[in-house]
Coordinates of C-alpha atoms in Angstrom, one line a residue:
Chain A
M108 CA -35.4 -42.0 19.3
R109 CA -39.1 -41.2 18.5
S110 CA -39.4 -38.6 21.3
T111 CA -36.2 -36.9 20.3
Y112 CA -37.6 -36.9 16.7
R113 CA -40.7 -35.2 18.1
F114 CA -38.8 -32.8 20.1
L115 CA -36.6 -31.6 17.1
A116 CA -39.6 -31.3 14.8
Y117 CA -41.5 -29.1 17.2
L118 CA -38.2 -27.3 18.1
I119 CA -38.0 -26.4 14.4
A120 CA -41.5 -25.0 14.4
V121 CA -41.0 -22.9 17.3
L122 CA -37.7 -21.5 15.9
V123 CA -39.6 -20.5 12.6
V124 CA -42.1 -18.8 14.7
V125 CA -39.1 -16.9 16.6
Q126 CA -37.8 -16.1 13.1
A127 CA -41.1 -14.3 12.2
G128 CA -41.1 -12.4 15.6
A129 CA -37.5 -11.5 15.3
I130 CA -37.5 -10.0 11.8
A131 CA -40.9 -8.0 12.5
W132 CA -39.5 -6.5 15.8
A133 CA -36.1 -5.6 14.0
Y134 CA -38.0 -3.8 11.3
F135 CA -40.4 -1.7 13.3
E136 CA -37.6 -0.6 15.5
L137 CA -35.4 0.3 12.5
S138 CA -38.3 2.4 11.3
N139 CA -38.8 4.0 14.7
W140 CA -35.0 4.8 14.7
I141 CA -35.1 6.4 11.2
T142 CA -38.3 8.5 11.8
S143 CA -37.8 9.5 15.4
E144 CA -34.1 9.8 15.8
G145 CA -33.0 10.7 12.2
G146 CA -31.0 7.4 11.9
V147 CA -29.3 6.9 8.6
V148 CA -28.7 3.3 7.2
D149 CA -26.0 3.2 4.7
K150 CA -23.6 0.6 3.3
A151 CA -21.1 1.6 5.7
L152 CA -23.5 0.7 8.6
L153 CA -24.3 -2.6 7.1
E154 CA -20.7 -3.4 6.5
C155 CA -19.5 -2.4 10.0
T156 CA -18.9 -5.6 11.8
D157 CA -18.3 -4.3 15.3
C158 CA -20.3 -1.1 15.4
D159 CA -22.1 -0.3 18.5
Q160 CA -25.9 -1.2 18.2
D161 CA -28.0 1.8 17.5
F162 CA -31.2 0.0 18.8
T163 CA -32.0 -3.0 20.9
A164 CA -34.0 -4.7 18.1
E165 CA -30.7 -5.0 16.1
W166 CA -30.7 -8.4 18.0
G167 CA -33.8 -9.0 15.9
F168 CA -31.7 -8.9 12.8
A169 CA -28.9 -10.9 14.4
I170 CA -31.3 -13.5 15.5
H171 CA -33.1 -13.8 12.1
M172 CA -29.9 -13.6 10.1
F173 CA -27.4 -15.3 12.0
F174 CA -28.0 -17.3 15.4
N175 CA -31.3 -18.7 14.7
G176 CA -31.7 -18.5 10.7
L177 CA -28.2 -19.5 9.7
I178 CA -27.0 -21.7 12.6
L179 CA -29.8 -23.1 14.7
I180 CA -32.4 -24.0 12.3
P181 CA -30.1 -25.7 9.5
L182 CA -28.3 -27.6 12.2
T183 CA -31.5 -28.9 14.0
S184 CA -32.9 -29.9 10.6
L185 CA -29.8 -31.7 9.8
I186 CA -29.9 -33.6 13.2
L187 CA -33.6 -34.3 12.6
L188 CA -32.7 -36.0 9.5
I189 CA -30.0 -38.1 11.0
V190 CA -32.4 -39.0 13.8
S191 CA -35.0 -39.8 11.5
F192 CA -33.1 -42.8 10.1
F193 CA -33.0 -44.4 13.4
A194 CA -36.5 -43.3 14.9
K195 CA -39.5 -45.5 14.1
V196 CA -41.7 -42.7 12.8
P197 CA -43.9 -43.7 9.8
R198 CA -42.4 -41.7 6.8
G199 CA -40.2 -39.9 9.4
A200 CA -37.2 -39.7 7.1
A201 CA -39.2 -38.4 4.2
L202 CA -40.7 -35.6 6.4
A203 CA -37.1 -34.7 7.7
G204 CA -35.7 -34.7 4.2
G205 CA -38.6 -32.4 3.2
I206 CA -37.8 -30.1 6.0
V207 CA -34.1 -30.0 5.0
V208 CA -35.1 -29.2 1.6
L209 CA -37.4 -26.4 2.7
V210 CA -34.6 -25.1 4.9
L211 CA -32.2 -25.1 2.1
L212 CA -34.6 -23.0 0.0
Q213 CA -35.3 -20.8 2.8
V214 CA -31.8 -20.1 3.9
F215 CA -29.8 -20.3 0.7
V216 CA -31.7 -20.4 -2.5
L217 CA -34.4 -17.8 -1.8
P218 CA -32.4 -15.1 -0.2
T219 CA -29.8 -15.5 -3.0
L220 CA -32.6 -15.0 -5.6
S221 CA -34.0 -12.0 -3.8
R222 CA -30.6 -10.2 -3.8
E223 CA -29.4 -11.3 -7.3
V224 CA -32.6 -11.8 -9.5
G225 CA -35.3 -9.7 -7.8
S226 CA -36.6 -8.8 -4.4
G227 CA -39.9 -10.5 -5.2
F228 CA -38.4 -13.7 -4.3
G229 CA -38.4 -12.2 -0.7
A230 CA -42.3 -12.9 -0.8
L231 CA -41.6 -16.6 -1.6
H232 CA -39.2 -16.6 1.4
G233 CA -42.1 -15.6 3.7
I234 CA -44.5 -18.2 2.2
N235 CA -41.9 -20.9 2.4
A236 CA -41.5 -20.1 6.0
L237 CA -45.3 -21.1 6.5
L238 CA -44.8 -24.4 4.6
L239 CA -41.8 -25.1 6.7
L240 CA -43.7 -24.4 9.9
G241 CA -46.5 -26.7 8.6
L242 CA -44.2 -29.5 7.6
A243 CA -42.4 -29.3 10.9
I244 CA -45.6 -29.6 12.9
M245 CA -46.8 -32.5 10.8
A246 CA -43.5 -34.2 11.5
G247 CA -43.9 -33.8 15.2
Q248 CA -47.5 -35.0 15.2
R249 CA -46.5 -38.0 13.1
A250 CA -44.1 -38.8 15.9
S251 CA -46.8 -38.4 18.5
Q252 CA -49.2 -40.8 17.1
P253 CA -49.3 -44.2 18.6
V254 CA -48.4 -46.9 16.4
S255 CA -52.0 -48.0 15.9
T256 CA -52.5 -50.5 12.9
A257 CA -50.7 -53.7 12.1
A258 CA -49.7 -52.2 8.7
D259 CA -48.3 -49.2 10.5
A260 CA -46.5 -51.4 13.0
E261 CA -45.3 -53.4 10.0
R262 CA -44.0 -50.4 8.2
V263 CA -42.5 -48.9 11.4
S264 CA -40.4 -52.1 12.1
A265 CA -39.5 -52.5 8.5
Chain B
M102 CA -37.3 -59.6 14.0
A103 CA -33.7 -59.1 15.4
S104 CA -32.2 -59.4 11.8
R105 CA -34.8 -56.8 10.6
N106 CA -33.7 -54.5 13.5
G107 CA -30.1 -55.1 12.7
R108 CA -30.6 -54.3 9.0
R109 CA -32.6 -51.2 9.9
L110 CA -29.7 -50.0 12.2
W111 CA -27.2 -50.7 9.5
L112 CA -29.1 -48.8 6.9
A113 CA -29.6 -45.7 9.2
G114 CA -25.9 -46.0 10.1
T115 CA -25.1 -46.0 6.3
A116 CA -27.4 -43.1 5.8
T117 CA -26.0 -41.1 8.5
A118 CA -22.4 -41.8 7.3
A119 CA -23.4 -40.9 3.8
L120 CA -24.4 -37.5 5.2
V121 CA -21.8 -36.8 7.7
L122 CA -18.7 -38.3 6.0
P123 CA -18.8 -35.9 2.9
L124 CA -19.3 -33.1 5.2
G125 CA -16.3 -34.2 7.2
W126 CA -14.1 -34.6 4.3
F127 CA -15.0 -31.1 3.0
W128 CA -14.3 -29.6 6.5
Q129 CA -10.9 -31.3 6.5
Q130 CA -9.9 -30.3 3.0
S131 CA -10.8 -26.5 3.7
L132 CA -8.3 -26.3 6.6
V133 CA -5.7 -23.7 5.8
P134 CA -2.2 -24.4 7.5
D135 CA -1.1 -22.0 10.3
T136 CA 1.7 -20.7 8.3
Y137 CA 2.1 -20.5 4.5
D138 CA 3.8 -18.8 1.5
L139 CA 1.3 -17.0 -0.3
A140 CA 3.3 -17.5 -3.7
A141 CA 2.8 -21.4 -3.0
M142 CA -0.9 -21.2 -2.4
G143 CA -3.7 -21.2 -4.8
V144 CA -3.9 -21.9 -8.6
A145 CA -1.4 -20.6 -11.0
D146 CA -3.3 -18.6 -13.8
W147 CA -1.0 -17.7 -16.7
G148 CA -3.9 -15.7 -18.5
G149 CA -2.8 -17.1 -21.9
G150 CA 0.6 -15.6 -21.7
P151 CA 4.0 -17.5 -21.8
V152 CA 4.5 -19.9 -19.0
D153 CA 8.2 -20.6 -19.5
E154 CA 9.7 -17.4 -17.8
H155 CA 8.0 -18.5 -14.7
A156 CA 8.7 -22.0 -15.0
A157 CA 12.3 -21.3 -15.6
M158 CA 12.3 -19.3 -12.4
A159 CA 11.1 -22.4 -10.3
G160 CA 13.8 -23.5 -8.0
M161 CA 16.1 -20.6 -9.1
P162 CA 17.0 -17.4 -7.2
G163 CA 14.8 -14.6 -8.0
T164 CA 14.6 -11.3 -6.5
P165 CA 13.1 -11.4 -2.9
V166 CA 10.1 -9.1 -2.3
A167 CA 12.2 -7.6 0.5
E168 CA 14.6 -6.3 -2.0
L169 CA 12.2 -4.6 -4.1
T170 CA 12.8 -1.1 -2.4
A171 CA 13.3 2.5 -3.4
P172 CA 16.7 3.3 -4.3
P173 CA 18.6 3.4 -0.7
D174 CA 21.0 6.2 -1.8
I175 CA 18.3 8.9 -2.4
S176 CA 17.8 11.0 0.8
A177 CA 14.3 11.6 2.2
D178 CA 12.5 14.7 1.3
I179 CA 9.6 14.1 3.7
R180 CA 10.4 12.3 7.1
E181 CA 7.7 11.2 9.3
T182 CA 7.4 9.1 12.3
L183 CA 4.0 7.5 13.2
V184 CA 3.5 5.9 16.6
V185 CA 0.7 3.5 16.5
R186 CA -1.3 2.6 19.9
A187 CA -4.2 0.6 21.0
E188 CA -6.1 2.9 23.3
G189 CA -9.8 3.5 24.3
G190 CA -11.0 0.5 22.5
G191 CA -9.6 1.4 19.3
Y192 CA -6.3 2.4 17.6
T193 CA -4.7 5.8 17.2
V194 CA -1.7 7.0 15.0
D195 CA 0.3 9.7 16.9
G196 CA -2.4 10.0 19.5
A197 CA -5.3 10.5 17.2
S198 CA -7.6 8.8 14.6
P199 CA -7.5 9.5 11.9
G200 CA -3.7 9.8 12.1
P201 CA -1.7 13.0 10.8
L202 CA -2.4 14.0 7.1
I203 CA 1.0 13.3 5.3
E204 CA 1.6 15.8 2.6
A205 CA 4.3 15.6 0.0
T206 CA 5.1 16.9 -3.4
V207 CA 5.5 14.9 -6.7
G208 CA 8.9 13.5 -6.8
D209 CA 9.5 13.6 -3.0
L210 CA 10.9 10.7 -1.4
V211 CA 8.7 9.9 1.5
E212 CA 10.3 8.1 4.5
V213 CA 7.7 7.0 7.4
T214 CA 8.9 5.3 10.3
L215 CA 6.1 3.1 11.8
V216 CA 6.5 2.6 15.6
N217 CA 4.3 0.0 17.3
D218 CA 3.8 1.1 20.9
N219 CA 1.4 -1.6 22.1
V220 CA -0.7 -3.0 19.4
A221 CA -0.6 -6.7 20.5
D222 CA -1.5 -8.3 17.0
G223 CA 1.3 -6.3 15.4
T224 CA 0.7 -3.8 12.7
T225 CA 1.7 -2.3 9.4
L226 CA 0.9 0.6 7.1
H227 CA -0.3 0.1 3.6
W228 CA -0.2 3.2 1.2
H229 CA -3.5 2.8 -0.3
G230 CA -3.4 3.8 -4.1
V231 CA 0.3 4.7 -4.2
D232 CA 2.2 2.5 -6.5
V233 CA 5.1 2.1 -4.1
P234 CA 8.1 -0.3 -4.4
N235 CA 6.8 -3.9 -3.4
A236 CA 8.8 -3.9 -0.1
A237 CA 7.0 -0.6 1.0
D238 CA 3.4 -2.1 0.4
G239 CA 2.8 -2.8 4.0
V240 CA 1.1 -6.1 3.8
A241 CA 1.9 -8.4 6.7
G242 CA 2.9 -11.8 5.6
V243 CA 3.4 -10.6 2.0
T244 CA 5.8 -7.7 1.7
Q245 CA 6.9 -7.6 5.5
D246 CA 6.4 -9.1 8.9
A247 CA 3.8 -7.6 11.2
V248 CA 5.5 -4.8 13.3
L249 CA 5.1 -6.2 17.0
P250 CA 4.9 -4.0 20.1
G251 CA 8.2 -2.1 20.6
E252 CA 9.3 -2.8 17.0
E253 CA 9.8 -0.3 14.1
F254 CA 9.6 -0.3 10.2
V255 CA 10.7 2.1 7.8
Y256 CA 8.7 2.7 4.6
R257 CA 10.3 4.5 1.7
F258 CA 8.8 5.5 -1.6
V259 CA 8.9 8.2 -4.3
A260 CA 5.7 9.9 -4.5
E261 CA 5.5 9.7 -8.4
Q262 CA 1.8 10.7 -8.7
A263 CA 0.0 13.7 -7.4
G264 CA -3.3 12.9 -5.9
T265 CA -5.5 11.9 -2.9
F266 CA -4.4 8.8 -1.2
W267 CA -4.6 7.3 2.4
Y268 CA -2.7 4.9 4.7
H269 CA -4.1 2.0 6.8
S270 CA -3.0 -1.1 8.5
H271 CA -2.7 -4.3 6.5
Q272 CA -2.5 -6.6 9.5
V273 CA -5.6 -7.9 10.9
S274 CA -6.8 -5.1 8.8
H275 CA -10.6 -5.6 9.1
E276 CA -10.4 -4.9 12.7
Q277 CA -7.5 -2.3 12.9
V278 CA -8.9 -0.2 9.9
Q279 CA -12.3 -0.1 11.4
D280 CA -11.2 0.9 14.9
G281 CA -9.1 3.8 13.5
L282 CA -5.7 2.8 12.4
F283 CA -5.6 4.9 9.1
G284 CA -4.9 8.6 8.0
G285 CA -4.8 10.6 4.9
L286 CA -2.0 11.1 2.4
V287 CA -1.9 13.9 -0.2
V288 CA 0.6 14.3 -3.0
H289 CA 0.5 17.8 -4.3
P290 CA 1.5 18.6 -8.1
E291 CA 4.8 20.4 -8.6
R292 CA 2.9 23.6 -9.3
A293 CA -0.3 23.7 -7.1
D294 CA -2.6 26.6 -7.6
A295 CA -2.1 28.6 -4.4
E296 CA -5.5 30.3 -4.7
V297 CA -7.5 27.1 -4.4
L298 CA -8.6 26.2 -0.9
E299 CA -7.7 22.5 -0.3
Q300 CA -9.7 20.4 2.0
V301 CA -9.3 16.6 2.9
A302 CA -12.2 14.8 4.2
L303 CA -11.9 11.3 5.5
V304 CA -15.2 9.4 5.7
H305 CA -15.3 6.8 8.6
R306 CA -17.8 5.1 10.7
Y307 CA -16.4 4.2 14.1
D308 CA -17.9 1.9 16.5
D309 CA -20.2 4.7 17.8
G310 CA -21.2 6.3 14.5
P311 CA -20.3 8.1 11.3
T312 CA -17.6 10.9 11.2
L313 CA -15.7 13.1 9.0
N314 CA -12.0 13.5 9.9
G315 CA -12.9 11.8 13.2
R316 CA -15.8 14.1 14.1
P317 CA -19.6 13.5 13.8
G318 CA -21.9 15.9 12.0
T319 CA -21.0 18.9 9.9
L320 CA -17.5 20.1 9.2
T321 CA -17.6 23.9 8.5
V322 CA -14.8 25.6 6.5
D323 CA -14.5 29.4 6.3
A324 CA -14.6 30.5 2.7
E325 CA -15.6 33.7 0.9
A326 CA -17.8 33.9 -2.2
G327 CA -15.7 33.2 -5.3
Q328 CA -13.3 31.0 -3.4
G329 CA -12.1 28.0 -5.6
V330 CA -12.2 24.8 -3.5
R331 CA -10.7 21.3 -4.0
L332 CA -12.3 18.9 -1.8
R333 CA -10.3 15.6 -1.5
L334 CA -12.9 12.9 -0.1
V335 CA -11.5 9.6 1.0
N336 CA -13.9 6.6 1.8
T337 CA -12.2 4.7 4.7
D338 CA -15.3 2.5 5.3
N339 CA -16.0 -1.0 4.2
G340 CA -19.0 0.0 2.1
I341 CA -19.6 2.5 -0.8
T342 CA -20.7 5.9 0.0
S343 CA -21.9 8.9 -2.1
A344 CA -21.3 12.5 -2.0
W345 CA -23.9 15.1 -3.3
V346 CA -23.2 18.9 -3.6
T347 CA -25.9 21.7 -2.9
G348 CA -25.4 25.4 -3.7
T349 CA -23.6 25.2 -6.9
E350 CA -22.3 23.0 -9.7
F351 CA -19.0 21.1 -9.4
Q352 CA -16.5 19.0 -11.4
V353 CA -15.1 15.6 -10.5
L354 CA -11.5 16.6 -10.7
A355 CA -9.8 13.3 -9.8
V356 CA -10.7 9.7 -9.1
D357 CA -8.4 7.4 -7.0
G358 CA -5.5 9.9 -7.4
S359 CA -5.7 10.2 -11.2
D360 CA -6.9 13.6 -12.7
V361 CA -10.0 13.4 -14.9
N362 CA -9.4 14.9 -18.4
E363 CA -11.6 17.8 -19.1
P364 CA -14.2 17.2 -16.4
E365 CA -17.6 19.0 -17.2
P366 CA -19.7 20.8 -14.8
V367 CA -22.3 18.5 -12.8
E368 CA -25.4 19.5 -11.2
G369 CA -28.0 17.6 -9.6
A370 CA -26.1 14.1 -9.5
A371 CA -24.3 12.3 -6.7
V372 CA -20.8 10.9 -7.0
R373 CA -20.2 7.5 -5.7
I374 CA -17.0 6.6 -3.8
P375 CA -16.2 3.0 -3.4
A376 CA -14.6 1.6 -0.1
G377 CA -11.0 2.6 -0.3
G378 CA -11.6 4.9 -3.2
R379 CA -11.0 8.6 -3.5
V380 CA -12.7 11.4 -5.3
D381 CA -11.6 15.0 -5.5
L382 CA -14.4 17.6 -6.2
G383 CA -13.7 21.1 -7.5
F384 CA -16.2 24.1 -7.2
V385 CA -16.4 27.9 -6.6
V386 CA -18.2 28.9 -3.6
P387 CA -21.2 31.2 -4.5
D388 CA -22.7 33.8 -2.2
G389 CA -24.9 31.4 -0.6
G390 CA -22.2 28.8 0.3
V391 CA -21.7 25.2 -0.6
R392 CA -22.7 22.1 1.2
V393 CA -21.4 18.5 0.3
D394 CA -23.3 15.7 2.0
L395 CA -21.6 12.3 2.5
G396 CA -23.6 9.3 2.8
G397 CA -26.5 11.2 4.4
T398 CA -24.6 11.3 8.0
T399 CA -22.0 13.9 7.5
A400 CA -21.2 16.9 5.6
V401 CA -18.7 19.7 4.8
V402 CA -20.0 23.3 4.3
F403 CA -18.0 26.0 2.8
G404 CA -19.1 29.5 4.0
Q405 CA -22.8 29.5 4.8
D406 CA -24.9 26.3 4.7
P407 CA -27.1 26.6 1.6
A408 CA -29.7 24.0 3.0
S409 CA -32.1 24.5 5.8
A410 CA -32.6 20.7 6.2
R411 CA -30.5 17.6 5.0
P412 CA -30.7 17.5 1.3
R413 CA -31.9 14.2 -0.1
R414 CA -29.4 12.2 -2.3
P415 CA -30.1 13.0 -6.0
D416 CA -31.2 9.8 -7.9
D417 CA -28.8 10.6 -10.7
V418 CA -25.2 9.3 -10.3
V419 CA -22.1 10.6 -12.2
D420 CA -21.4 7.9 -14.6
L421 CA -17.5 8.1 -14.9
L422 CA -17.7 5.6 -17.8
S423 CA -18.7 8.6 -20.0
Y424 CA -17.5 11.6 -17.8
G425 CA -14.8 13.9 -19.3
E426 CA -13.1 13.7 -22.6
P427 CA -11.0 10.7 -23.8
A428 CA -7.2 11.0 -23.9
A429 CA -4.2 8.6 -24.5
V430 CA -3.6 6.1 -21.8
G431 CA 0.0 5.5 -22.8
F432 CA -0.3 1.8 -23.8
E433 CA -2.4 -0.4 -26.0
P434 CA -4.9 -2.4 -24.2
A435 CA -6.5 -4.0 -27.4
A436 CA -4.0 -6.7 -27.7
P437 CA -2.9 -7.7 -24.1
D438 CA -0.2 -10.1 -23.3
R439 CA -2.3 -11.7 -20.7
R440 CA -6.1 -11.6 -20.0
F441 CA -7.4 -12.9 -16.7
D442 CA -10.8 -13.5 -15.3
Y443 CA -11.6 -12.5 -11.7
I444 CA -15.2 -13.8 -11.3
I445 CA -16.7 -13.5 -7.9
G446 CA -19.4 -15.9 -6.7
K447 CA -20.8 -17.2 -3.4
R448 CA -21.6 -20.6 -2.2
P449 CA -22.0 -22.8 0.9
G450 CA -18.9 -24.4 2.0
F451 CA -16.2 -24.6 4.6
L452 CA -13.6 -21.7 5.0
D453 CA -10.7 -23.0 7.1
G454 CA -13.1 -25.3 9.0
R455 CA -16.0 -22.9 9.3
P456 CA -19.3 -23.8 7.6
G457 CA -21.1 -20.9 6.0
L458 CA -21.8 -19.1 2.6
W459 CA -18.4 -17.9 1.4
W460 CA -17.1 -15.8 -1.5
T461 CA -15.5 -17.6 -4.4
V462 CA -13.0 -16.5 -7.0
N463 CA -13.5 -18.2 -10.4
G464 CA -15.7 -20.9 -8.6
R465 CA -13.2 -21.8 -6.0
L466 CA -13.1 -21.0 -2.2
F467 CA -9.9 -19.7 -0.4
P468 CA -7.2 -20.9 -0.4
D469 CA -7.7 -22.5 -3.9
V470 CA -7.9 -18.8 -5.3
P471 CA -5.9 -17.8 -8.5
M472 CA -2.5 -16.5 -8.5
F473 CA -2.3 -14.3 -11.6
M474 CA 1.3 -14.7 -13.1
V475 CA 2.6 -11.7 -15.1
S476 CA 6.0 -10.6 -16.4
E477 CA 7.3 -7.1 -16.2
G478 CA 6.0 -5.0 -19.2
D479 CA 3.0 -7.1 -19.9
V480 CA -0.1 -5.6 -20.9
V481 CA -2.7 -7.2 -18.6
V482 CA -6.5 -7.2 -19.0
F483 CA -8.7 -8.3 -16.2
R484 CA -12.4 -9.1 -16.5
I485 CA -14.0 -8.7 -13.1
E486 CA -17.5 -10.2 -12.9
N487 CA -19.6 -10.2 -9.6
N488 CA -22.1 -13.0 -9.7
S489 CA -22.5 -12.9 -5.8
D490 CA -25.3 -11.3 -3.7
D491 CA -23.1 -8.4 -2.5
T492 CA -21.2 -5.5 -4.1
H493 CA -17.3 -5.8 -4.0
P494 CA -15.0 -2.8 -4.1
M495 CA -12.0 -4.5 -5.7
H496 CA -8.5 -3.0 -4.9
L497 CA -5.3 -3.9 -6.9
H498 CA -2.2 -3.1 -4.9
G499 CA 0.9 -1.4 -6.7
H500 CA -0.9 -0.4 -9.9
H501 CA -3.5 1.7 -11.4
A502 CA -5.8 0.2 -14.1
V503 CA -7.9 1.9 -16.7
V504 CA -11.5 0.8 -17.0
L505 CA -12.0 -0.4 -20.7
A506 CA -15.8 -1.3 -20.4
K507 CA -18.6 -2.0 -18.0
D508 CA -21.2 -4.5 -18.6
G509 CA -20.0 -4.7 -22.3
V510 CA -20.2 -1.0 -22.8
T511 CA -17.0 0.7 -23.8
A512 CA -15.7 3.6 -21.9
T513 CA -16.2 6.8 -23.8
G514 CA -15.1 9.4 -21.2
S515 CA -11.8 10.3 -19.8
P516 CA -9.5 7.5 -19.0
W517 CA -10.9 6.3 -15.8
W518 CA -8.0 5.1 -13.7
V519 CA -8.7 3.0 -10.5
D520 CA -7.1 1.3 -7.8
S521 CA -10.5 0.7 -5.8
L522 CA -13.4 -0.3 -8.2
E523 CA -16.9 -1.0 -7.0
V524 CA -18.3 -4.0 -8.9
G525 CA -22.0 -4.2 -8.2
V526 CA -24.1 -7.2 -8.0
G527 CA -24.3 -8.7 -11.7
E528 CA -22.0 -6.1 -13.0
S529 CA -18.8 -7.0 -14.9
Y530 CA -15.8 -4.5 -15.7
E531 CA -12.9 -4.9 -18.0
I532 CA -9.8 -3.1 -16.9
A533 CA -6.3 -2.9 -18.2
F534 CA -2.9 -2.0 -16.9
V535 CA 0.9 -2.3 -17.6
A536 CA 2.7 -4.8 -15.2
D537 CA 5.3 -2.2 -14.5
N538 CA 6.0 -2.6 -10.7
P539 CA 7.5 -6.1 -10.0
G540 CA 6.5 -7.9 -7.0
L541 CA 3.8 -9.8 -5.1
W542 CA 0.7 -7.8 -4.9
M543 CA -2.6 -8.3 -3.3
D544 CA -5.7 -8.1 -5.5
H545 CA -8.6 -8.3 -3.1
C546 CA -12.1 -6.9 -1.9
H547 CA -11.6 -3.8 0.1
N548 CA -14.8 -4.5 2.1
L549 CA -12.1 -5.9 4.5
P550 CA -14.4 -8.5 6.4
H551 CA -14.9 -10.0 2.7
A552 CA -11.2 -10.2 2.4
A553 CA -11.0 -12.1 5.7
E554 CA -13.7 -14.3 4.3
G555 CA -11.4 -15.4 1.5
L556 CA -12.2 -12.8 -1.2
V557 CA -8.5 -12.2 -2.0
A558 CA -6.1 -13.1 -4.9
H559 CA -2.7 -11.8 -5.9
L560 CA -0.5 -10.8 -8.8
M561 CA 2.9 -12.6 -9.1
Y562 CA 5.7 -11.4 -11.2
A563 CA 8.1 -13.7 -12.9
G564 CA 11.5 -13.5 -11.3
V565 CA 10.2 -12.5 -8.0
T566 CA 10.3 -14.8 -4.9
S567 CA 8.7 -14.3 -1.6
S568 CA 10.4 -13.2 1.6
F569 CA 7.6 -13.6 4.1
V570 CA 5.0 -16.1 5.2
V571 CA 1.4 -15.6 6.4
G572 CA 1.3 -16.8 10.0
G573 CA 4.8 -17.5 11.1
D574 CA 6.5 -16.2 14.3
D575 CA 5.1 -12.6 13.9
G576 CA 1.6 -13.8 13.5
N577 CA 1.1 -12.2 10.1
Q578 CA -2.5 -11.9 9.2
P579 CA -2.8 -9.6 6.2
E580 CA -6.7 -9.4 6.1

């Protein structure tokens, strides 16, 4: 269970890094498409569910906003939380809970505020991603540490 | 130690159950039966009007939707047969997309026979913006069964209103319309000005790019200087688009098939066309020609192209709330018989078992959406409010509503009649109409994937009973 916990925590960290790469890739390619090919982004394009891709990096948006961002990361963090109940990781459940909270902020709250209130919340979305990355790494490290002290051992088995 | 471990496992199991069981319960509750009667779904909303007429109808025979037809004894003035096919990865109507333009004159009885050659899911035709009799509305599972391959269906309606309209499938509509199953419909006034050049332009983004009347790029129309033009623009996409005119001033002659009263000349402002909406522009072609850009991807040019490069969209937008001059609307919306809220939101949840962020109507997810109950003759006021993070082009079937106010600001221009109204993020509209067309009518978002995601509700008349079911043997799937 401990190694599963460690694996899931580090997996979340990796997926957050993938998110950052995917969105930057997509926006650079989008900008190239507009400037060099005269591409036009309008509401009809955004709302077209089965339009041909105009550029490869549209996968970047799909990864960021769907496969990875909306499905994989929330699902992994939920599984991590469940695993944390069983894994004997010091403060493992608290860390996993914190990860779930940051994921909820990241996936639901901040994007909604960015669209409904002001795009400035998008900046918090970026900063929150770094917090999530940090917390996921911390959780992974916590699960890697040997159970050293008697106090820890006591807490772990409690 | 063993008991400690046991207690720990028990705690962990309980915590897991506390997390998973509610999710499972919400999932289970969200499942929609494969077959259901729209009139038996959702939450009845009486809008503050009398309940008894409806209650009295419960269990009593009413008029079935299928019998709400145009008078059968009137013979057709316009007769068309439209053959629908799946081909080349999309859909065609009579071998092309868009399908043929149907033209009628006010008062004509239009009779269209839809033939489904090979569309496996079945298909229908909805007459977008035309207040047809309910049985001709073309909504699978609500006003008819989907027309399966090899089958036919006859639509009959009197074209009572001159204007620009369109037709499209209302079976698996979020796929079929996107992939080409639509066409234009123009109802001419009794005495049309023969001097005016008429041009219809259907805006559509197919899988491989944006088009005007099915072709990419610029549509060039021969026109001499001094030629008067009526350009009928139809937005068949899922998102709002804009039109802007270069080379001359113009008027917004009509919106959603209804003439604007005393439209003033406009220059340097764009006109917005919601998904499903129509706008007629009028202008006189000057020596240098006229160019009308649509969404920055396609354009119509009359005569010479007055622009050397693609003109930028003006920042100003024609505000239809104050455009034109006021006129009587023919009813009194100040003291309505029923007043409904249609409040759109978004929240996490399950939609028919699928987890995600979904649209809500009045705080609830589909299928717990309101059924707006009306009686024939009621004056009805709707407050549409968009508290979600995307815009919604709201489309009411079978009726035209007049905009009373936007964000609390009362309309001061020409009566602004709509059937497809763009409600932006954070915006609210108050609209009114007379319930004068009995039936069971969809009232949904015309960003068709949104409708498929549950942003649908409907209007139900007292004394009407449903004739069809969603699902069923014909696989009716209106969205």
